[in-house]
Amino acid sequence: MLIAIFAAAAIGEWVTSLVITAFVIAAEILEDLTMDRGRDALSELASFLPETVEVRQGDQIVRTPASQVVAGQVVVVSPGGRVPVDGTVVAGRSTVDASRITGESLPVDALSGEQVFAGSVNQLGVLEIRAERVGAESAYGRIIAAVEQAQSSRAPVQRLADRLATWLVLVAIAGAVATWLVTRDARSTISVVIVAGACGVAAGTPLAVLAAIARCARHGAFVKDGEHLEILSTVNTAMFDKTGTLTEGIIQVTGVFPAPGATADELLRLAASAELHSEHPIGQALVARAQVLNLALTEPDDVGYVPGMGVTASIDGQQVQVGNSRLVPQVGNSGELAGARTGARVEVACEGRWLGSITQSDSLRTTTSAAVRDLKSMGVEVAMLTGDSQVVAQSIANAVGIDEVHAHLLPTDKLATIDAARAAGRRIAMVGDGINDAPALARADVGVAMGSGTDIARESADLVLISSDPSDFVETLRIARRARRIIMVNFIGTVVVDLAGMILAGVGILGPVLAAVVHVSSETAFILNSARLIPGRTREMPAARPVATGTGVRPERDRSGRPRTG
Ligand code: ADP
Ligand code: MG
């Protein structure tokens, strides 16, 4: 545009030169406003937590900077206030709006003993919360860190956009030279330079990526970088882990079946002791059951976790194994077990001798079936990868409508399944939660971790679903595809408008002023096209509604207290 303005001035077209300048400035202002809106969506995210918080010190309440709060302190949050830390409610009763963290808009009860998260808004009464994770450690802090990281990384499509923009400028200059050589007409030549604009791709592309990431965050999904958002848009197969991903992973012990000569209590006591520090939902269920029955658990020694199989440990000097029949092959039969054949179960052995089986149940996440249906309707193939037995896997698959089932897999088998599928040309998003899923998450085109999952799964993944809701994955996929479509429309639109404009300008149909109109209006249109992805401002906090505490809808919670959305 600078070249054009000076050239117009040089041949005495002062008015043209001024008009173009005015257009360009107007367009710049509009574009800046739009880009600011994109950045605001992110900084609004970052500035949501309060800067100072009230901390209880004995009988006193002291106001301190949020950055000085440490885990273990009790913070006091008034109604309408924002919860500054992840922690447990120790006094007060209220409901909180956790929609910023989970995407779930229903108020969640906050009673003594419940978990609340930084970034939720306290709605009804004063809450005292014992801080467990503060600052960057909190769920909200991690979202911010991830979004900032995503912002500074550049998606491949952005590099493509920059190359395209450079190329458009060069073509415009070449076109102008050609026009001059052929027509010797200064006005046409200048018009050619003026008409070609590249901001629609150069600025529109990063805006679309940024806006899409912010939009995903608003839906409770955080994408670690723009590159993976881009890859996600091309995914055609979603592979789901079963336990903790398709299902709640909140396992209940349904039966304890001792081998002849063993007792139920001893069986459960040994199994639960071995699992005392287990991160696996099955292990945690055994421990919970043993605690309910008041069994005296023993601190395990030499604990070994065999992913996809179970655990081994030494309890009071005895070698105990808890896991599936891969780990405990010497399974015998206990008459009553026959009826429980189809349910999930683990086997327990002590000193190489089978001690009995423990059966469990797990319930499906409420949104699993809908998510599978939506994915299929979007043309995405859905598969299940699980370490559990074929029978259990198949019954879950039937219930949710998954046709492709890979069962009885070790973590390395999960990896091999992903590799084989990729080699067959499928583009895979792997969704999982466990240690056993981590390698597969890292290997898939896009790894997706459940927020309720293990740290290692969240670290290995490219995308984390904070609320652990499979339908949030569907929404993220939609946003990724939409971002891609928008960017492509901008690419093609820019090339078409620029080339058509240059031809019309070259043959003298488009004068300099009209050329400037075409330039700025097309560019603005493409930037506004990208801006459609910018998420709306969050609604201001709803006024405290007279919801009787205790009757509010409470999303189920998993063992770690993270809210589940329904
Ligand atoms: P999924 O792939 O469904 O998440 P995993 O790979 O975590 O399942 O586990 C596969 C199987 O290995 C389980 O169904 C269970 O039989 C056994 N297993 C794994 N971890 C444990 C454990 N900590 N305690 C007992 N059994 C376990
Ligand atoms: Mg799992």
XYZ file of C-alpha atoms and ligand atoms in Angstrom:
594
model
C 0.000 0.000 0.000
C 2.919 2.308 0.686
C 4.245 1.726 -2.803
C 0.800 2.543 -4.206
C 0.349 5.705 -2.151
C 3.741 7.087 -3.207
C 3.246 6.078 -6.824
C -0.156 7.768 -6.970
C 1.328 10.892 -5.454
C 4.244 10.766 -7.878
C 1.970 10.956 -10.909
C -0.016 13.773 -9.348
C -3.061 11.704 -8.271
C -3.221 13.460 -4.912
C -6.866 12.709 -4.191
C -6.397 9.045 -5.007
C -3.395 8.935 -2.762
C -5.307 10.500 0.144
C -8.407 8.383 -0.306
C -6.332 5.205 -0.298
C -4.546 6.366 2.837
C -7.851 7.047 4.576
C -9.172 3.599 3.633
C -6.078 1.876 4.832
C -6.149 3.659 8.189
C -9.833 2.876 8.660
C -9.237 -0.787 7.850
C -6.243 -0.923 10.179
C -8.290 0.439 13.055
C -11.025 -2.090 12.440
C -8.528 -4.913 12.203
C -6.799 -3.819 15.394
C -10.082 -3.791 17.239
C -10.817 -7.283 16.016
C -7.400 -8.613 16.925
C -7.712 -6.986 20.348
C -10.944 -8.800 20.886
C -9.110 -12.055 20.188
C -6.376 -11.197 22.672
C -8.912 -10.013 25.236
C -10.566 -13.385 25.165
C -7.279 -14.760 26.478
C -6.299 -12.025 28.913
C -9.793 -12.078 30.332
C -9.102 -15.722 31.017
C -5.869 -14.853 32.802
C -7.215 -11.974 34.882
C -10.225 -13.845 36.180
C -8.692 -14.929 39.466
C -8.759 -12.371 42.312
C -5.542 -10.503 43.098
C -6.015 -10.453 46.836
C -7.644 -13.082 48.982
C -8.833 -13.332 52.565
C -6.973 -15.872 54.626
C -8.069 -17.121 58.021
C -5.378 -16.836 60.709
C -6.839 -18.092 63.960
C -9.799 -15.829 64.722
C -8.675 -13.190 62.310
C -9.163 -12.821 58.613
C -6.244 -11.218 56.829
C -6.234 -9.887 53.314
C -3.141 -11.064 51.426
C -1.965 -11.052 47.804
C -3.172 -14.193 46.038
C 0.391 -15.052 45.081
C 1.340 -15.494 48.762
C -1.286 -18.088 49.597
C 0.232 -21.498 50.185
C -1.304 -24.943 50.305
C -2.792 -25.716 53.698
C -4.038 -22.183 54.410
C -7.757 -21.565 54.737
C -9.132 -18.887 52.411
C -12.465 -17.184 52.925
C -14.634 -16.427 49.910
C -17.727 -14.223 50.175
C -20.818 -14.749 48.039
C -20.138 -13.388 44.567
C -16.413 -13.849 45.092
C -14.143 -15.919 42.934
C -12.545 -19.018 44.376
C -8.753 -18.412 44.191
C -7.446 -21.942 44.884
C -8.265 -25.605 44.349
C -9.221 -27.029 47.698
C -11.730 -28.549 50.057
C -14.553 -26.676 51.721
C -13.993 -26.722 55.483
C -16.796 -24.397 56.568
C -19.905 -22.811 55.104
C -22.394 -24.028 52.549
C -23.074 -22.599 49.148
C -23.208 -23.433 45.498
C -20.517 -22.487 43.011
C -20.606 -21.806 39.311
C -17.720 -23.879 37.951
C -18.552 -23.278 34.305
C -15.174 -21.687 33.636
C -13.324 -24.834 34.541
C -15.733 -27.519 33.499
C -17.905 -25.819 30.894
C -20.816 -27.054 33.000
C -23.282 -24.276 33.683
C -25.344 -25.879 36.446
C -24.456 -24.688 39.953
C -22.511 -27.223 41.986
C -23.114 -27.691 45.706
C -20.210 -26.597 47.882
C -20.652 -28.184 51.296
C -18.074 -29.140 53.872
C -15.738 -31.757 52.483
C -16.482 -30.973 48.830
C -13.794 -30.013 46.373
C -13.953 -26.619 44.710
C -11.759 -25.233 41.978
C -9.982 -21.969 41.361
C -11.944 -19.966 38.825
C -15.378 -20.964 40.108
C -17.691 -18.300 41.425
C -19.211 -18.611 44.884
C -22.936 -17.987 44.634
C -24.769 -18.160 47.974
C -22.915 -18.132 51.275
C -19.496 -17.519 52.764
C -17.136 -20.427 52.154
C -13.931 -21.330 53.930
C -11.682 -23.402 51.738
C -8.501 -25.217 52.660
C -6.091 -24.566 49.804
C -4.635 -27.680 48.192
C -3.261 -26.402 44.906
C -2.518 -22.735 44.373
C -1.469 -20.514 41.508
C -0.064 -22.278 38.469
C -0.653 -25.648 40.146
C -4.421 -25.207 40.222
C -6.589 -26.529 37.423
C -7.238 -22.966 36.321
C -3.567 -22.004 36.485
C -2.797 -24.880 34.177
C -5.367 -23.746 31.668
C -3.797 -20.306 31.585
C -0.266 -21.670 31.244
C -1.339 -23.980 28.448
C -3.184 -21.264 26.585
C -0.212 -18.905 26.855
C 2.055 -21.618 25.566
C -0.390 -22.284 22.739
C -0.407 -18.609 21.891
C 3.327 -18.393 21.496
C 3.643 -21.520 19.386
C 2.922 -21.260 15.696
C 0.682 -23.730 13.926
C 1.946 -24.984 10.537
C -1.027 -23.320 8.905
C 0.330 -19.990 10.175
C 3.648 -20.577 8.448
C 1.707 -21.480 5.326
C -0.270 -18.253 5.677
C 2.934 -16.217 5.912
C 4.348 -17.857 2.801
C 1.100 -17.261 0.942
C 1.111 -13.601 2.004
C 4.690 -13.092 0.817
C 3.871 -14.774 -2.442
C 0.808 -12.560 -2.961
C 2.887 -9.425 -2.502
C 5.466 -10.646 -4.998
C 2.764 -11.564 -7.521
C 1.225 -8.109 -7.123
C 4.553 -6.426 -7.835
C 5.225 -8.714 -10.789
C 1.693 -8.021 -12.059
C 2.314 -4.307 -11.792
C 5.564 -4.551 -13.727
C 3.837 -6.606 -16.416
C 0.964 -4.116 -16.606
C 3.424 -1.246 -17.029
C 5.361 -3.060 -19.738
C 2.195 -3.910 -21.671
C -0.012 -0.841 -21.191
C 2.417 1.949 -20.213
C -0.547 3.173 -18.159
C 0.464 4.503 -14.722
C -3.067 4.403 -13.284
C -3.588 0.737 -14.196
C -0.164 -0.149 -12.851
C -0.832 1.532 -9.527
C -4.280 -0.056 -9.301
C -2.704 -3.479 -9.670
C -0.415 -2.807 -6.722
C -3.262 -1.412 -4.672
C -5.808 -4.145 -5.197
C -3.824 -7.093 -3.880
C -4.109 -7.497 -0.106
C -2.685 -10.250 2.074
C -3.792 -9.342 5.585
C -6.771 -11.642 5.285
C -4.350 -14.545 5.493
C -1.443 -12.959 7.349
C -3.536 -11.646 10.233
C -6.699 -13.695 9.806
C -4.957 -17.029 10.296
C -3.337 -16.447 13.702
C -6.544 -14.769 14.812
C -8.553 -17.859 13.876
C -6.118 -20.182 15.670
C -6.049 -18.022 18.782
C -9.789 -17.601 18.851
C -10.341 -21.313 18.383
C -8.021 -22.137 21.291
C -9.817 -19.631 23.505
C -13.158 -21.041 22.414
C -12.038 -24.565 23.284
C -10.884 -23.354 26.705
C -14.324 -21.884 27.218
C -15.745 -25.335 26.549
C -13.551 -26.946 29.174
C -10.952 -28.311 26.780
C -7.461 -26.967 26.627
C -5.355 -27.500 23.603
C -1.627 -27.380 24.249
C -0.777 -25.732 20.933
C -2.194 -24.545 17.654
C -0.479 -27.311 15.760
C -2.514 -29.991 17.485
C -5.693 -28.083 16.981
C -4.882 -28.132 13.308
C -4.115 -31.858 13.292
C -7.310 -32.494 15.220
C -9.301 -30.984 12.377
C -8.063 -33.774 10.087
C -8.677 -36.671 12.474
C -10.949 -39.404 11.100
C -10.762 -41.994 13.892
C -11.303 -41.628 17.619
C -9.990 -44.413 19.829
C -11.243 -44.485 23.404
C -9.843 -46.208 26.433
C -12.642 -47.850 28.422
C -12.112 -47.579 32.178
C -12.186 -43.971 33.302
C -12.771 -42.660 29.802
C -15.973 -44.150 28.404
C -16.893 -45.135 31.936
C -16.763 -43.052 35.093
C -13.916 -45.102 36.455
C -15.739 -44.960 39.776
C -15.639 -48.615 40.465
C -17.752 -50.392 43.051
C -16.819 -53.751 44.461
C -19.813 -55.993 43.817
C -18.620 -59.287 45.194
C -15.749 -61.057 46.944
C -15.358 -64.735 46.051
C -12.724 -66.516 48.110
C -11.163 -69.731 46.908
C -11.922 -72.780 49.013
C -10.021 -72.387 52.266
C -9.705 -68.601 52.128
C -11.983 -66.043 53.755
C -13.580 -63.045 52.074
C -12.124 -60.595 54.580
C -8.600 -61.895 54.257
C -8.887 -61.878 50.467
C -10.051 -58.266 50.397
C -7.593 -57.199 53.095
C -4.579 -58.533 51.213
C -5.773 -57.164 47.873
C -6.534 -53.722 49.295
C -3.227 -53.570 51.143
C -1.384 -54.275 47.911
C -3.381 -51.523 46.196
C -3.057 -49.045 49.063
C -1.217 -46.465 46.954
C -2.674 -47.459 43.602
C -3.654 -44.764 41.144
C -5.807 -47.238 39.237
C -9.569 -46.936 39.784
C -9.800 -50.693 40.455
C -7.186 -50.454 43.181
C -8.873 -47.435 44.734
C -12.190 -49.280 44.743
C -10.667 -52.219 46.617
C -9.160 -49.883 49.193
C -12.420 -47.990 49.625
C -14.353 -51.231 50.114
C -11.861 -52.538 52.671
C -12.053 -49.266 54.583
C -15.846 -49.407 54.667
C -15.554 -52.871 56.179
C -12.953 -51.580 58.659
C -10.354 -54.111 57.615
C -6.897 -53.374 58.989
C -4.775 -52.627 55.938
C -1.034 -53.177 55.950
C 1.506 -50.856 54.387
C 2.731 -52.730 51.287
C 6.423 -53.261 50.500
C 8.073 -53.712 47.104
C 5.031 -52.482 45.236
C 5.216 -53.141 41.522
C 2.644 -51.897 39.046
C 2.371 -53.885 35.841
C 0.355 -51.629 33.543
C -2.565 -53.418 31.922
C -2.250 -56.341 34.319
C -2.294 -55.321 37.962
C -0.054 -54.901 40.987
C 2.302 -57.041 43.003
C 3.381 -56.281 46.562
C 4.755 -57.852 49.644
C 2.271 -57.808 52.534
C 3.592 -58.953 55.918
C 6.302 -60.777 54.035
C 3.852 -62.600 51.745
C 3.998 -62.070 47.988
C 0.564 -60.817 46.849
C -0.628 -60.324 43.261
C -3.806 -58.506 42.277
C -4.788 -58.268 38.655
C -6.327 -59.987 35.687
C -5.693 -63.542 34.566
C -2.550 -62.455 32.740
C -0.992 -61.578 36.068
C -2.653 -64.341 38.073
C -2.848 -67.291 35.690
C -3.477 -69.940 38.318
C -7.165 -69.011 38.657
C -9.290 -71.767 40.069
C -13.017 -71.894 40.416
C -15.271 -70.784 43.148
C -18.804 -72.070 42.605
C -20.603 -68.787 43.191
C -18.453 -67.006 40.639
C -20.229 -68.525 37.652
C -23.017 -65.938 37.800
C -20.537 -63.079 37.827
C -18.655 -64.241 34.766
C -19.564 -61.354 32.513
C -18.696 -58.580 34.969
C -15.242 -57.147 35.410
C -13.179 -58.950 38.030
C -9.688 -59.146 39.402
C -7.911 -62.212 40.684
C -5.865 -62.292 43.847
C -2.984 -64.633 44.561
C -0.807 -64.999 47.632
C 2.529 -66.811 47.563
C 1.651 -68.132 44.089
C -1.639 -69.608 45.265
C -4.960 -68.291 43.941
C -6.937 -66.774 46.819
C -10.094 -65.778 44.995
C -11.735 -63.163 42.775
C -13.273 -59.774 43.397
C -15.927 -58.516 40.991
C -16.621 -54.871 40.277
C -18.964 -52.659 38.365
C -18.348 -49.368 36.666
C -20.968 -47.090 35.160
C -20.903 -45.346 31.826
C -20.388 -41.621 31.731
C -23.753 -40.043 31.020
C -22.626 -38.392 27.804
C -20.666 -41.289 26.338
C -23.397 -42.652 24.061
C -24.289 -39.228 22.708
C -20.623 -38.433 22.085
C -20.127 -41.675 20.130
C -23.253 -40.988 18.082
C -22.132 -37.423 17.338
C -18.681 -38.551 16.282
C -20.163 -41.103 13.909
C -22.464 -38.501 12.424
C -19.400 -36.322 11.825
C -17.883 -39.160 9.832
C -15.404 -40.138 12.534
C -14.821 -43.851 13.144
C -14.964 -44.815 16.803
C -13.004 -47.637 18.407
C -12.332 -48.912 21.909
C -8.892 -49.880 23.220
C -8.944 -51.572 26.570
C -6.913 -53.739 28.855
C -10.071 -55.340 30.144
C -11.431 -58.681 28.944
C -13.205 -59.144 25.631
C -16.548 -59.932 27.310
C -16.622 -56.809 29.431
C -15.312 -54.634 26.606
C -17.906 -55.951 24.169
C -20.815 -55.371 26.517
C -19.768 -51.733 27.030
C -19.186 -51.297 23.297
C -22.663 -52.620 22.529
C -24.177 -50.271 25.070
C -22.612 -47.158 23.545
C -22.602 -48.138 19.882
C -18.908 -48.772 19.275
C -18.300 -51.396 16.576
C -14.535 -51.719 16.684
C -13.257 -53.268 19.912
C -9.662 -54.081 20.787
C -9.650 -55.813 24.175
C -7.169 -57.480 26.508
C -4.440 -55.053 25.477
C -1.255 -54.292 27.325
C -0.065 -50.683 27.095
C 2.382 -51.741 24.385
C -0.508 -53.390 22.524
C -2.412 -50.123 22.664
C 0.604 -48.483 21.126
C 0.848 -51.159 18.440
C -2.848 -50.781 17.611
C -2.368 -47.044 17.143
C 0.709 -47.593 14.990
C -1.091 -50.127 12.809
C -4.055 -47.824 12.352
C -1.794 -44.914 11.441
C 0.126 -47.070 9.005
C -3.224 -47.905 7.419
C -3.679 -44.199 6.791
C -6.093 -43.420 9.594
C -5.634 -40.204 11.523
C -6.100 -40.973 15.166
C -7.225 -39.102 18.216
C -6.652 -41.294 21.248
C -8.690 -40.477 24.354
C -7.526 -41.956 27.659
C -6.923 -41.399 31.318
C -4.470 -43.911 32.699
C -0.778 -44.611 33.022
C -1.440 -47.461 30.623
C -2.717 -44.985 28.025
C 0.195 -42.555 28.211
C 2.342 -44.134 25.458
C -0.647 -44.366 23.125
C -1.602 -40.760 23.875
C 1.866 -39.615 22.940
C 1.904 -41.696 19.761
C -1.556 -40.847 18.401
C -1.889 -37.929 15.994
C -3.678 -36.156 18.827
C -3.628 -37.446 22.414
C -6.601 -36.446 24.536
C -6.519 -36.872 28.314
C -9.403 -36.869 30.740
C -9.064 -34.140 33.372
C -9.777 -36.759 36.034
C -6.969 -38.910 34.662
C -3.489 -39.495 35.970
C -0.845 -36.757 35.765
C 1.178 -38.771 33.309
C -1.797 -39.087 30.945
C -2.338 -35.332 31.141
C 1.353 -34.682 30.486
C 1.454 -37.019 27.495
C -1.647 -35.561 25.905
C -2.011 -32.671 23.467
C -5.489 -31.855 24.625
C -6.988 -32.116 28.107
C -10.728 -32.339 28.765
C -10.971 -30.636 32.137
C -14.446 -31.921 32.887
C -13.621 -35.446 31.648
C -16.706 -35.237 29.485
C -16.445 -37.107 26.171
C -18.875 -34.665 24.585
C -16.336 -31.881 25.195
C -14.058 -33.799 22.862
C -16.760 -33.733 20.195
C -17.151 -29.986 20.651
C -13.394 -29.435 20.401
C -13.305 -31.431 17.207
C -16.108 -29.265 15.823
C -14.235 -26.089 16.723
C -11.024 -27.422 15.140
C -12.839 -28.273 11.929
C -14.585 -24.942 11.879
C -11.285 -23.107 12.348
C -9.807 -25.047 9.463
C -12.752 -24.247 7.188
C -12.563 -20.572 8.058
C -8.834 -20.442 7.393
C -9.229 -22.242 4.070
C -12.057 -19.932 2.990
C -9.753 -17.008 3.777
C -6.888 -18.539 1.780
C -8.954 -19.284 -1.291
C -10.965 -16.075 -1.037
C -7.825 -13.952 -0.813
C -6.202 -15.593 -3.812
C -9.370 -15.318 -5.919
C -10.080 -11.687 -5.005
C -6.439 -10.664 -5.496
C -6.029 -12.351 -8.868
C -9.410 -11.190 -10.209
C -8.748 -7.689 -8.897
C -5.316 -7.538 -10.514
C -6.701 -8.583 -13.885
C -9.502 -6.005 -13.716
C -7.059 -3.332 -12.579
C -4.536 -4.317 -15.267
C -7.069 -3.885 -18.063
C -8.144 -0.542 -16.633
C -11.611 -1.481 -15.340
C -10.680 -0.951 -11.701
C -9.299 2.496 -10.948
C -7.002 3.176 -7.957
C -9.769 4.235 -5.579
C -12.011 1.292 -6.386
C -8.962 -0.947 -6.127
C -8.391 0.390 -2.618
C -12.030 -0.282 -1.765
C -11.683 -3.880 -2.958
C -8.419 -4.309 -1.069
C -9.576 -3.099 2.329
C -13.082 -4.511 2.182
C -12.003 -8.014 1.195
C -9.270 -8.041 3.812
C -11.653 -6.835 6.482
C -14.214 -9.419 5.460
C -11.670 -12.231 5.873
C -10.518 -10.981 9.251
C -14.099 -10.697 10.438
C -14.625 -14.222 9.137
C -11.877 -15.394 11.496
C -13.291 -13.257 14.273
C -16.458 -15.344 14.250
C -14.513 -17.901 16.273
C -13.793 -15.511 19.138
C -15.835 -16.736 22.098
C -18.374 -14.291 23.483
C -17.648 -12.593 26.763
C -18.631 -14.802 29.651
C -21.960 -13.811 31.023
C -21.494 -11.836 34.185
C -21.914 -13.805 37.303
C -25.598 -14.604 37.778
C -27.131 -12.952 40.812
C -27.345 -15.327 43.707
C -30.427 -17.378 43.042
C -32.494 -18.644 45.920
C -31.549 -22.248 45.350
C -32.185 -24.261 48.476
C -28.788 -25.688 49.353
C -28.743 -29.400 48.970
C -31.392 -29.544 46.305
C -29.277 -27.981 43.604
C -28.289 -30.400 40.896
C -24.959 -31.788 41.842
C -22.823 -33.322 39.156
C -21.415 -36.597 40.283
C -17.875 -36.479 41.467
C -15.141 -38.941 41.065
C -12.799 -40.063 43.768
C -10.482 -37.114 43.378
C -13.417 -34.776 43.726
C -13.348 -33.352 40.265
C -16.823 -32.481 39.157
C -18.316 -34.547 36.404
C -20.654 -32.951 34.038
C -23.798 -34.599 32.891
P -8.305 -49.860 30.569
O -7.547 -50.037 29.315
O -9.736 -50.326 30.431
O -8.225 -48.497 31.165
P -6.152 -50.994 32.158
O -5.189 -51.205 31.039
O -5.846 -49.937 33.150
O -7.669 -50.875 31.651
O -6.263 -52.357 32.941
C -6.511 -53.541 32.247
C -6.823 -54.628 33.198
O -5.685 -54.895 33.997
C -7.927 -54.286 34.153
O -9.198 -54.594 33.616
C -7.568 -55.148 35.345
O -8.036 -56.453 35.125
C -6.070 -55.171 35.326
N -5.488 -54.152 36.201
C -4.815 -53.057 35.833
N -4.407 -52.349 36.893
C -4.845 -53.008 37.971
C -4.755 -52.794 39.386
N -4.137 -51.729 39.912
N -5.328 -53.684 40.199
C -5.959 -54.755 39.700
N -6.081 -55.010 38.385
C -5.531 -54.171 37.535
Mg -8.334 -46.098 31.676
